[in-house]
mmCIF file of C-alpha atoms and ligand atoms in Angstrom:
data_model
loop_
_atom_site.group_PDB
_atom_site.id
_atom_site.type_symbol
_atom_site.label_atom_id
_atom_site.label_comp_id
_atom_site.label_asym_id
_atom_site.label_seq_id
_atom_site.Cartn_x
_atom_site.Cartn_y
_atom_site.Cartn_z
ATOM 1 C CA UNK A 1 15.021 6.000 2.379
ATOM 2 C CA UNK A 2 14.377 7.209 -0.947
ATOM 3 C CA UNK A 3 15.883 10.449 -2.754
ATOM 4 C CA UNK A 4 13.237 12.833 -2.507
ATOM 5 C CA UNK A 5 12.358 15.195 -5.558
ATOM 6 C CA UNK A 6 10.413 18.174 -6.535
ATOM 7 C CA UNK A 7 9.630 19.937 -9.889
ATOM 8 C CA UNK A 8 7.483 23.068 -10.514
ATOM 9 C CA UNK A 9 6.414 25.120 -13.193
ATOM 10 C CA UNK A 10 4.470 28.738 -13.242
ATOM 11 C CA UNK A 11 3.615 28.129 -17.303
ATOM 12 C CA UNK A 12 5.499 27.454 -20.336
ATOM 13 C CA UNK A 13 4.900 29.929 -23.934
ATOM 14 C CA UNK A 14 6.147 32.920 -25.222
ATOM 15 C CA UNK A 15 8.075 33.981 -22.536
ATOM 16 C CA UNK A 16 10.918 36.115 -23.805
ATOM 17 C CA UNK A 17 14.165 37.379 -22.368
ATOM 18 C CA UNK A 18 14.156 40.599 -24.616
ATOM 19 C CA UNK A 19 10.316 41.391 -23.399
ATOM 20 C CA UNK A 20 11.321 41.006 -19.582
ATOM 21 C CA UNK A 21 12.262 43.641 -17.097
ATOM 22 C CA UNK A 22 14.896 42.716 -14.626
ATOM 23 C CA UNK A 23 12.800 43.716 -11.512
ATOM 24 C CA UNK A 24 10.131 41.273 -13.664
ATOM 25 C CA UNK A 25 12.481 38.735 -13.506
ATOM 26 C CA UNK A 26 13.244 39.025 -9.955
ATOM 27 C CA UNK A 27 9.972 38.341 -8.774
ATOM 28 C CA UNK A 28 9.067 35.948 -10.825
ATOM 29 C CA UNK A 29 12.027 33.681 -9.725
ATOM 30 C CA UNK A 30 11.085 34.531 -6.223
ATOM 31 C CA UNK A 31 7.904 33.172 -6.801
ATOM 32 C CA UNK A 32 9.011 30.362 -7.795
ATOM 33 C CA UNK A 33 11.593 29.983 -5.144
ATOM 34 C CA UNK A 34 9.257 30.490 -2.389
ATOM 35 C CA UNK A 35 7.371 27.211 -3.920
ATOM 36 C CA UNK A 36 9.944 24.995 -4.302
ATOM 37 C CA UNK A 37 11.172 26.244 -0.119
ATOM 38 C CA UNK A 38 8.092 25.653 1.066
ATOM 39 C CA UNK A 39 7.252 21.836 -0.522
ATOM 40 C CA UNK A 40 11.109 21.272 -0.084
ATOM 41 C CA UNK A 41 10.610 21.508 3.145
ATOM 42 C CA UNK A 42 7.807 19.095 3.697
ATOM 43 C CA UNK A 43 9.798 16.394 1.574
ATOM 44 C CA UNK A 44 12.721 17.213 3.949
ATOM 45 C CA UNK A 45 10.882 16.831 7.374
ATOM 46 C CA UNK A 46 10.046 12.823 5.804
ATOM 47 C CA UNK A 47 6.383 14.847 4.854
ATOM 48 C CA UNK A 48 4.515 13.065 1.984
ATOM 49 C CA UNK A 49 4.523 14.218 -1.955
ATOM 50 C CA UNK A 50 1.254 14.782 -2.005
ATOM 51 C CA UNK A 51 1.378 17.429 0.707
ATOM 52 C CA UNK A 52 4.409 18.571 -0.522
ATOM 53 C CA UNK A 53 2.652 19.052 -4.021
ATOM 54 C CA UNK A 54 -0.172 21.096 -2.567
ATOM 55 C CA UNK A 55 1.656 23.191 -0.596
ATOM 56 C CA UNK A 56 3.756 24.310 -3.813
ATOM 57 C CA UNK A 57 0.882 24.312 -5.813
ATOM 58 C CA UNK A 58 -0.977 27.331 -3.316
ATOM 59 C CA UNK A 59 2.413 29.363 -3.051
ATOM 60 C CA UNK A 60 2.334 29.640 -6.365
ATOM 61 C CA UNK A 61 -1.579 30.114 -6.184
ATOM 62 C CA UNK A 62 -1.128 32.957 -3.944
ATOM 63 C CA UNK A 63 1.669 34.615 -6.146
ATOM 64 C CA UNK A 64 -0.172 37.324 -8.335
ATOM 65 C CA UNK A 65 1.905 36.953 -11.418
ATOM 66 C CA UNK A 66 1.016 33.377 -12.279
ATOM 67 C CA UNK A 67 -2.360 32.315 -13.766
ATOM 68 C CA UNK A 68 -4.089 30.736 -10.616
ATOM 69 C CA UNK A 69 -5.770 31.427 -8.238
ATOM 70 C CA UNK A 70 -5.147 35.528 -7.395
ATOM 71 C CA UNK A 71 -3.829 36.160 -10.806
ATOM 72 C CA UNK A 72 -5.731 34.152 -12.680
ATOM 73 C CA UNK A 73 -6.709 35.676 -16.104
ATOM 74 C CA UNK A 74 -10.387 36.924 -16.881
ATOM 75 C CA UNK A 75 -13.191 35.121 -18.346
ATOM 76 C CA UNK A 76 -14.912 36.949 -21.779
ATOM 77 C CA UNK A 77 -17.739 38.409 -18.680
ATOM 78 C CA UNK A 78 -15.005 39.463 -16.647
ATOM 79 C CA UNK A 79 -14.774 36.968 -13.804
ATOM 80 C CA UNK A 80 -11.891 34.093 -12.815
ATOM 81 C CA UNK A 81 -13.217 30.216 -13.238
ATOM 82 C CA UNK A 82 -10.541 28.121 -11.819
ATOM 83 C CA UNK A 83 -9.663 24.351 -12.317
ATOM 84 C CA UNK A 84 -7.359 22.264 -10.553
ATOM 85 C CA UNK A 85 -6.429 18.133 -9.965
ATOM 86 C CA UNK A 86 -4.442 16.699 -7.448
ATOM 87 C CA UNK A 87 -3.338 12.735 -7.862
ATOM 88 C CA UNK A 88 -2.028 10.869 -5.417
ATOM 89 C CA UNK A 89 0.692 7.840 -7.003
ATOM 90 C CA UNK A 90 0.646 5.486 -3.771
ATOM 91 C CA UNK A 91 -2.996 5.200 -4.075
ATOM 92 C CA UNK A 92 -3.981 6.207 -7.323
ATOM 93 C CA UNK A 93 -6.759 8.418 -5.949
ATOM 94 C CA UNK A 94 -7.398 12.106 -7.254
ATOM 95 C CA UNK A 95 -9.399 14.782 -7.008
ATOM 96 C CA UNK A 96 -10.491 17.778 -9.181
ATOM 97 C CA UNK A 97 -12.214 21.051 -9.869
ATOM 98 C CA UNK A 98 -13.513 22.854 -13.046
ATOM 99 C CA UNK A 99 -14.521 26.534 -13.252
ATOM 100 C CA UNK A 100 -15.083 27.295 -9.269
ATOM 101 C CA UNK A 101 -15.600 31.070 -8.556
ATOM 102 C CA UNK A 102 -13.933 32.846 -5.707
ATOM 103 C CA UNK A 103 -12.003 30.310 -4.397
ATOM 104 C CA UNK A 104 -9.044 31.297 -2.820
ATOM 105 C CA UNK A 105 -6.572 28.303 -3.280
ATOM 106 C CA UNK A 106 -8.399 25.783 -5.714
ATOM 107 C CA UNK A 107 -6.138 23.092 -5.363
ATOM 108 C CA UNK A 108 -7.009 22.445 -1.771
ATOM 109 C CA UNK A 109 -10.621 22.606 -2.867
ATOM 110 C CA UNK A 110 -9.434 19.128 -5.297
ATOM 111 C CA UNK A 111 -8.088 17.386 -2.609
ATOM 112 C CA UNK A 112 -10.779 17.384 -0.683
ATOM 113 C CA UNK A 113 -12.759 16.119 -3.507
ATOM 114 C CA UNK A 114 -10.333 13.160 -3.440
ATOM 115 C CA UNK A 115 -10.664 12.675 0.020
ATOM 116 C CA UNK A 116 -14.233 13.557 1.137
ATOM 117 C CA UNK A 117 -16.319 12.430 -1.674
ATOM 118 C CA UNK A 118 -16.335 9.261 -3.788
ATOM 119 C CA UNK A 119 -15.868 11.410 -6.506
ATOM 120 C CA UNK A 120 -12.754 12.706 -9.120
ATOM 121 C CA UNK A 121 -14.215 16.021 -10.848
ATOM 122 C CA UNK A 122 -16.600 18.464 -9.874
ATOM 123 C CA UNK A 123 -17.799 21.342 -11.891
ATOM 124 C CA UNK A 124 -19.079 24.660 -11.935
ATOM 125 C CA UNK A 125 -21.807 25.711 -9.329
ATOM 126 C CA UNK A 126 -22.026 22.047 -7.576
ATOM 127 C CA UNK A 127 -18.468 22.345 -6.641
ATOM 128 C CA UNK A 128 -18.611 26.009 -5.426
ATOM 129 C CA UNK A 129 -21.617 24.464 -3.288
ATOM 130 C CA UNK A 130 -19.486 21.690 -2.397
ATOM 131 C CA UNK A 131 -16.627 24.453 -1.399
ATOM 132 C CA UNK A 132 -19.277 25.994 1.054
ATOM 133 C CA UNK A 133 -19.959 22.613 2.787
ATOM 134 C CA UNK A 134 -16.356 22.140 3.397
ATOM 135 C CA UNK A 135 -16.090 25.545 4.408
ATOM 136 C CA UNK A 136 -12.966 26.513 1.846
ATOM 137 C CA UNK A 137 -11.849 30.399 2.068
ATOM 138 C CA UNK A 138 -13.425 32.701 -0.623
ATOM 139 C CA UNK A 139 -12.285 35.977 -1.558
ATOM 140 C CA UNK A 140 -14.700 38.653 -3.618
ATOM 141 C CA UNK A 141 -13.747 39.682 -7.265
ATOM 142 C CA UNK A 142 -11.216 42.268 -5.767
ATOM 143 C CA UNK A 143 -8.768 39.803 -4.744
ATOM 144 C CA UNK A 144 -8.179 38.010 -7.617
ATOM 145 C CA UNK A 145 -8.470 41.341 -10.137
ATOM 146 C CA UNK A 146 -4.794 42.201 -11.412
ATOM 147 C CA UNK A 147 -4.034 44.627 -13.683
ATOM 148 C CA UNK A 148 -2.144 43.185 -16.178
ATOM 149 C CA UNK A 149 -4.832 40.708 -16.253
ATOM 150 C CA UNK A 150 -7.419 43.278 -16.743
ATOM 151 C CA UNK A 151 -5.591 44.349 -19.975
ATOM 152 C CA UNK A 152 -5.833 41.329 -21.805
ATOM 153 C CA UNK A 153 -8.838 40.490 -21.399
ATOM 154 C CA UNK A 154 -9.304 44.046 -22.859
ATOM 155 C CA UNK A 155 -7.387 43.170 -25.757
ATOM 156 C CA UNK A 156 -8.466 39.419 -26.561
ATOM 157 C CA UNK A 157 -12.523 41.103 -26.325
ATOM 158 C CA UNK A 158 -10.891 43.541 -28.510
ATOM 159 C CA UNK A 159 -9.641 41.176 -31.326
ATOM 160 C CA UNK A 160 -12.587 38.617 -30.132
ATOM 161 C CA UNK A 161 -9.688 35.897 -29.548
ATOM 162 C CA UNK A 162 -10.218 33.557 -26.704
ATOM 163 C CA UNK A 163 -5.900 33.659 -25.410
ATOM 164 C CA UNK A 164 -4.132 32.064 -23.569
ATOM 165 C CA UNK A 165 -1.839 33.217 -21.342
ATOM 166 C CA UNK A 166 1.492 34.638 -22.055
ATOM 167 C CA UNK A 167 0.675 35.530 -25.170
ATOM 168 C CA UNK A 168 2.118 37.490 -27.524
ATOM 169 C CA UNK A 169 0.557 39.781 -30.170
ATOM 170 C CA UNK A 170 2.739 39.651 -33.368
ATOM 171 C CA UNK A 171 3.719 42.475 -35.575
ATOM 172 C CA UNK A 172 0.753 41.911 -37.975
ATOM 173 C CA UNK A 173 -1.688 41.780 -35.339
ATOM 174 C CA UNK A 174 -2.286 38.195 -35.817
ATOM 175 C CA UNK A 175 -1.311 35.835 -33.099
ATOM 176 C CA UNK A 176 1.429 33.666 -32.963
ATOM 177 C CA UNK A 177 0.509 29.390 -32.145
ATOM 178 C CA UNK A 178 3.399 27.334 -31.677
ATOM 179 C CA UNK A 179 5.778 29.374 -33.686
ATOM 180 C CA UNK A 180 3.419 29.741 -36.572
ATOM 181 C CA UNK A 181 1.479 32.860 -37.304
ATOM 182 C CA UNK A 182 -2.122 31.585 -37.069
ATOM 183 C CA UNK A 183 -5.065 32.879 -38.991
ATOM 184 C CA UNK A 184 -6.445 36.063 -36.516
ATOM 185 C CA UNK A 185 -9.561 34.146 -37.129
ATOM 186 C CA UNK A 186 -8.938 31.138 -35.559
ATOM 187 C CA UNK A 187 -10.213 31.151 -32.145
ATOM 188 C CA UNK A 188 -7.672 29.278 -29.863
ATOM 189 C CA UNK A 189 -4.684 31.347 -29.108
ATOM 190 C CA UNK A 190 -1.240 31.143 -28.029
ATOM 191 C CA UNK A 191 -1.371 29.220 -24.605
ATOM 192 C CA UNK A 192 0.532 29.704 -20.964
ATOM 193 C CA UNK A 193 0.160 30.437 -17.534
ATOM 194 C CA UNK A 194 -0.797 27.724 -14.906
ATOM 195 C CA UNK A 195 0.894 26.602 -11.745
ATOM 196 C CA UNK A 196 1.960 23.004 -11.130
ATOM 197 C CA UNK A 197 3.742 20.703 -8.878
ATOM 198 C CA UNK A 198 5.538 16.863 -8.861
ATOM 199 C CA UNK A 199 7.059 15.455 -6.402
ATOM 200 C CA UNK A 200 8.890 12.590 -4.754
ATOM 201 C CA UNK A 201 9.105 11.622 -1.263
ATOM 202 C CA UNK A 202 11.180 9.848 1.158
ATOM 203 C CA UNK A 203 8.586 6.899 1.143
ATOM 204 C CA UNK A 204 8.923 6.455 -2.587
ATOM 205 C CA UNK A 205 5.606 8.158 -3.142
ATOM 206 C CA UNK A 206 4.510 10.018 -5.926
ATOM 207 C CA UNK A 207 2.020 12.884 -6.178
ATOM 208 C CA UNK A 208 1.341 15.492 -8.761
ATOM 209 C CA UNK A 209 -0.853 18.869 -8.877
ATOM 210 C CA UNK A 210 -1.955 21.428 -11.211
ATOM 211 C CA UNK A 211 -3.998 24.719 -10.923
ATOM 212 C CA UNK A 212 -4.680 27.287 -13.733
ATOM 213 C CA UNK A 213 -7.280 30.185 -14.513
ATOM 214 C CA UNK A 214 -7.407 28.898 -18.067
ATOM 215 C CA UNK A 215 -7.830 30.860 -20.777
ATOM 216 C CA UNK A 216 -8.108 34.882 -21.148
ATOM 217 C CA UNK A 217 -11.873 35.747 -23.096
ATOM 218 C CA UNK A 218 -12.896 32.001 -22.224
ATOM 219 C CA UNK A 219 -16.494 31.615 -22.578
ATOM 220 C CA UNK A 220 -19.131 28.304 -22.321
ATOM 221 C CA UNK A 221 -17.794 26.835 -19.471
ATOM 222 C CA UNK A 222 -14.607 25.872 -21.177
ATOM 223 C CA UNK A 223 -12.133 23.987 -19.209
ATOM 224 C CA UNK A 224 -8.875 22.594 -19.972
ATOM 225 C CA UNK A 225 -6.763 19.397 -19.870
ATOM 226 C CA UNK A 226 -6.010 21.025 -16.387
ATOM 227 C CA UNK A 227 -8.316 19.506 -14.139
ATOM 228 C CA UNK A 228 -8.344 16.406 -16.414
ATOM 229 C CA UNK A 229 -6.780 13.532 -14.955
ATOM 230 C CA UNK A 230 -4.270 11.990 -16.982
ATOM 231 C CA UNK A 231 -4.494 15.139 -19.338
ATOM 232 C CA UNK A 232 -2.686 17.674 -17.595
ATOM 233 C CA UNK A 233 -2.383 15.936 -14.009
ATOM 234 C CA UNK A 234 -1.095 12.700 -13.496
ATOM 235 C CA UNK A 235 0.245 10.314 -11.057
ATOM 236 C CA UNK A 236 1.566 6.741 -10.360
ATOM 237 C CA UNK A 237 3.913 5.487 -7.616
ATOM 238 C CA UNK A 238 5.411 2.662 -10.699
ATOM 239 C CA UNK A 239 6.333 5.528 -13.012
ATOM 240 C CA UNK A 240 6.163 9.085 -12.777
ATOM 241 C CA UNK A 241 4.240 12.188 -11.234
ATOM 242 C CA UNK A 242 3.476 14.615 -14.198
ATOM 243 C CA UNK A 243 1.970 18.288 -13.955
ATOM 244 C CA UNK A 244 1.604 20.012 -17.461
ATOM 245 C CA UNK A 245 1.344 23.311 -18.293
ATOM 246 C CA UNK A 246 0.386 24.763 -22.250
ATOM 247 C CA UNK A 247 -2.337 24.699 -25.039
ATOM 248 C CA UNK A 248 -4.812 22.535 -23.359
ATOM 249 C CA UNK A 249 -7.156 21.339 -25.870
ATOM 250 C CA UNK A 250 -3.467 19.104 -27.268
ATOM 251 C CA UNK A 251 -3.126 17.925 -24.215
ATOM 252 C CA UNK A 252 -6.355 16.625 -23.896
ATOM 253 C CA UNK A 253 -6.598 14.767 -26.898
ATOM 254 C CA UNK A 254 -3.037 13.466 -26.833
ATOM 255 C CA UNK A 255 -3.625 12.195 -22.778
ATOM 256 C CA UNK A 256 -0.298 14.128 -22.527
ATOM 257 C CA UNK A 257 0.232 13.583 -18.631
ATOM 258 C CA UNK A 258 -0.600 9.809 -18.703
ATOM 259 C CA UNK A 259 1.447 9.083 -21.753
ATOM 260 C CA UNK A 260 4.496 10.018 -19.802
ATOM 261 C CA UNK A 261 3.867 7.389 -17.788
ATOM 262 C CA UNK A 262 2.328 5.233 -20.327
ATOM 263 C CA UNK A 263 6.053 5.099 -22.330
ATOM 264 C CA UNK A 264 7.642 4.226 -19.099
ATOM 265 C CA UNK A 265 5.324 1.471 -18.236
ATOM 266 C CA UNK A 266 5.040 -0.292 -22.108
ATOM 267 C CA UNK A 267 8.364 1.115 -23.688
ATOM 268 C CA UNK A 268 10.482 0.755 -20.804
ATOM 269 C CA UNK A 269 11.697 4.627 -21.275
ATOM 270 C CA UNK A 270 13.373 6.610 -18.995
ATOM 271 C CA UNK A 271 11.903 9.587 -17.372
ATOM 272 C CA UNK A 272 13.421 11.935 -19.487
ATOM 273 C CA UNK A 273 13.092 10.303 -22.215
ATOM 274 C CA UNK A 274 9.196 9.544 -21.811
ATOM 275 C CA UNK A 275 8.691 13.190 -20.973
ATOM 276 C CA UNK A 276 10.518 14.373 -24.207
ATOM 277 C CA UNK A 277 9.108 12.326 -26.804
ATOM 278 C CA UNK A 278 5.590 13.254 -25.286
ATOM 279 C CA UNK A 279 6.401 17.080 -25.475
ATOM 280 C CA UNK A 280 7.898 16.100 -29.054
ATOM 281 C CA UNK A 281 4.933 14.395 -29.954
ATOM 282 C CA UNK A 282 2.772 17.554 -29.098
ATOM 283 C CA UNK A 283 4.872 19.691 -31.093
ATOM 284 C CA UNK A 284 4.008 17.813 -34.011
ATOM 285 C CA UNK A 285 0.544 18.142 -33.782
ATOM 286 C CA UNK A 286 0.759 21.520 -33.259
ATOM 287 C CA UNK A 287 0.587 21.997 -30.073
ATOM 288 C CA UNK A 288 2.462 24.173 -27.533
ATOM 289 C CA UNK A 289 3.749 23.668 -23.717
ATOM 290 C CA UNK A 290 5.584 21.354 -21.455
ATOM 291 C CA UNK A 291 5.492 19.577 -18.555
ATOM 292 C CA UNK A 292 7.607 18.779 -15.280
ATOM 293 C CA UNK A 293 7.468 15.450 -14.132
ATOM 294 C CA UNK A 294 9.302 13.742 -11.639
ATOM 295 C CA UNK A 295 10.080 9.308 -10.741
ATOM 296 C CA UNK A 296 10.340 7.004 -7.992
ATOM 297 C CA UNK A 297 14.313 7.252 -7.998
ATOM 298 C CA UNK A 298 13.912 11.122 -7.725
ATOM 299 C CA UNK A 299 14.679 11.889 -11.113
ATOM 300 C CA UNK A 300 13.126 15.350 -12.397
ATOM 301 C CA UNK A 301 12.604 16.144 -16.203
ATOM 302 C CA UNK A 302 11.229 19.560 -16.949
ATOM 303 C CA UNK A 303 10.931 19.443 -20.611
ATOM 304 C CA UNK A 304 9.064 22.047 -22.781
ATOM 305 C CA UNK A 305 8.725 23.282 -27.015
ATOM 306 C CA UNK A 306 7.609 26.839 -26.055
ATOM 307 C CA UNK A 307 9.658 29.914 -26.176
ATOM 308 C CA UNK A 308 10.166 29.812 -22.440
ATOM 309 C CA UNK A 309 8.711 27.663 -18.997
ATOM 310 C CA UNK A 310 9.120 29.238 -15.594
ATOM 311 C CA UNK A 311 10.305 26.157 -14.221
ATOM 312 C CA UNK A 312 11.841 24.724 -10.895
ATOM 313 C CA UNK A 313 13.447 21.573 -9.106
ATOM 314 C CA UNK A 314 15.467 20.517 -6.361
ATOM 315 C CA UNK A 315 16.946 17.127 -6.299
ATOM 316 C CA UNK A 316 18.921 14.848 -3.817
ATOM 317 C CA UNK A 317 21.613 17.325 -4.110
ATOM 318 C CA UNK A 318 19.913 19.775 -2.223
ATOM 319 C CA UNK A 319 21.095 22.480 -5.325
ATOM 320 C CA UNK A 320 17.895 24.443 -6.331
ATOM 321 C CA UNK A 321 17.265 25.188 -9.801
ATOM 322 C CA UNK A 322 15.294 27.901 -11.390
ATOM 323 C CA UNK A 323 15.322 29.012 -15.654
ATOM 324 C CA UNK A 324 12.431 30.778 -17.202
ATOM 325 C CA UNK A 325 14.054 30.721 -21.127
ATOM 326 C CA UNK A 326 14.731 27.758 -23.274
HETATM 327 N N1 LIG B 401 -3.305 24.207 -19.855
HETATM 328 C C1 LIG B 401 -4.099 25.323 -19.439
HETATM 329 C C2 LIG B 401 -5.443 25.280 -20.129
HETATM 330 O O1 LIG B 401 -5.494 24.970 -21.303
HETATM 331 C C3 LIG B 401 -3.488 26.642 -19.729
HETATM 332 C C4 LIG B 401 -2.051 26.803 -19.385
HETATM 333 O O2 LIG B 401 -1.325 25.867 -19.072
HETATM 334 O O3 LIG B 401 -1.635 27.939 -19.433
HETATM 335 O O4 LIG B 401 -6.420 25.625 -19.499
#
C-alpha cells in the first residue's frame, strides 16, 4: 500500500494578511478544508487520485470565494468563460475545457472529455454543445454572479486593464506585477484565483486537476495555461502530479507544470526541489504564482513567489494543513 497524498490550492498573488478580515479568513480556510475532507476521504476509502482530484477540484468549484466555477470573475462583456484539465498519471490520459459558459462544475465537464471522446481540449461553443450531449448541469448567469466579482470587473473596464485575480490596485493607481509596479498601460495584470488539486493514492497513482475563471476584463477568447496540459495541469505516475495556479501566459511559455516533472525525470530532483526551481525559474522571468504538486511516495510540495497561496495538504500523517500567507 502506498502513502496516499493530497495538495490543493484556491490561487496564489497578492493575498495579504493586513487586507484580510478575520470572518474573511474563516471562510476561506473552510473552503479549503471542506476540499481537502472531501478528496481525503476518497484516498482513504482505497478511492483513486483521479477521483479524489475531481472531487476537490468541484468543492472548491462550488465555494463562491474562489475563481471557478460560481465565483468565477467576469469577462470584459460581463459573462464567466471557464477552463479546466484533468490528467490522469497511471494512464497518461487527460481531458480539458476552454471558455465553456454556464457550466456548473467545469472540471467534470474535462473528464469526460478524457473519457468519452478521443480528444484532450475542447473550446468555446463545441464544448458547451458537447456539455449538452453529456447532459452536464448548467446554471443561468445568476448563479455564478458575485458581488465582489461584479466590482472588479467594474474597475479593470474602468482602468481598461485585463486583471487577474487577487489583484491589488497600488497607491499610484498603477498595478502591481510580481512585486514591480508595472506601466498602467501594460495590459496583463497582477494574476490569482483558480482552484486546483494533486493527489496520490493508495495504488501509487497520480492525478492532477485545475479549474479557473481566468482573467477579470478578459476579452478574444483568451484562455490560460489552465486548461493547457503540461502548462498549468500535469500528471505522470513516474514523477509527480502538478496543478498550478498564477500569471498564466508564464506558465505557458515556460511548460511550468511539465517541467516539474521534467527535472525529476532528467535531473534526478526531488519533488521539492523540482517544484522550487520551476517556481524560481518563473520568478525570473517575471512571472508570478505557484503550484502544488504532489509524488508517488506521497510527498507534497506547495511552493509559490506571490505575496500569498491559499494552499492545502494532508499527508500520511493524517495532520491537515492549511496557510494562505507566505
Ligand atoms: N492561471 C490562471 C490563468 O492565467 C489564473 C490564475 O491562476 O489565477 O488563467
Amino acid at each position: 500500500m502506498n502513502k496516499i497524498a493530497l495538495a490543493i490550492h484556491g490561487g496564489a498573488g497578492t493575498i495579504l494578511k493586513s487586507e484580510m478580515t478575520v470572518e474573511l479568513e474563516r471562510e476561506y480556510r473552510a473552503g479549503l478544508e471542506n476540499s481537502l475532507k472531501t478528496g481525503w476521504e476518497i484516498l482513504q476509502k482505497n478511492g483513486s487520485a483521479l477521483d479524489a482530484v475531481e472531487a476537490a477540484t468541484v468543492a472548491l468549484e462550488n465555494f463562491p470565494l474562489f475563481n471557478a466555477g460560481r465565483g468565477a470573475v467576469f469577462t470584459h462583456e460581463g459573462k464567466h468563460e471557464l477552463d479546466a484539465a484533468i490528467m490522469d498519471g497511471a494512464s497518461g490520459k487527460a481531458g480539458a475545457v476552454a471558455f465553456v459558459k454556464n457550466v456548473v462544475n467545469p472540471i467534470k465537464l474535462a473528464r469526460l472529455v478524457m473519457e468519452r471522446t478521443e480528444h484532450i481540449l475542447l473550446g468555446g461553443d463545441g464544448a458547451n454543445e458537447f456539455a449538452r450531449e453529456m447532459k452536464v448541469e448548467f446554471a443561468p448567469d445568476d448563479y455564478f454572479f458575485t458581488e465582489h466579482r461584479y466590482q472588479q470587473l467594474l474597475q479593470a473596464r474602468e482602468t481598461g486593464k485585463v486583471q487577474l485575480d487577487h489583484s491589488v490596485e497600488a497607491a499610484s493607481g498603477e498595478w502591481r506585477v510580481a512585486g514591480e509596479i508595472q506601466n498602467p498601460k501594460s495590459k496583463i495584470q497582477n494574476p490569482i484565483g483558480t482552484v486546483g488539486a494533486a493527489a496520490c493514492d493508495v495504488f501509487g497513482n497520480l492525478a492532477a486537476a485545475t479549474s479557473t475563471g481566468g482573467m477579470t476584463n478578459k476579452r478574444f477568447g483568451r484562455v490560460g495555461d489552465t486548461p493547457i496540459i503540461g502548462a498549468g495541469t500535469y500528471a505522470d505516475n513516474r514523477t509527480c502530479a502538478v496543478s498550478c495556479t498564477g500569471h498564466g501566459e508564464f506558465f505557458m511559455k515556460t511548460l511550468a507544470a511539465y517541467d516539474v516533472a521534467a527535472r525529476m525525470k532528467y535531473k534526478n530532483s526531488s519533488l521539492i526541489e523540482a517544484a522550487q526551481e520551476v517556481i524560481e525559474n518563473l520568478r525570473n522571468i517575471g512571472g508570478e504564482g505557484g503550484l502544488v504538486a504532489v509524488d508517488a511516495l506521497g510527498n507534497v510540495a506547495l511552493p509559490f513567489n506571490s505575496d500569498g497561496m491559499y494552499r492545502g495538504s494532508m499527508t500520511a500523517d493524517g495532520e491537515m494543513r492549511i496557510e494562505i500567507y507566505r
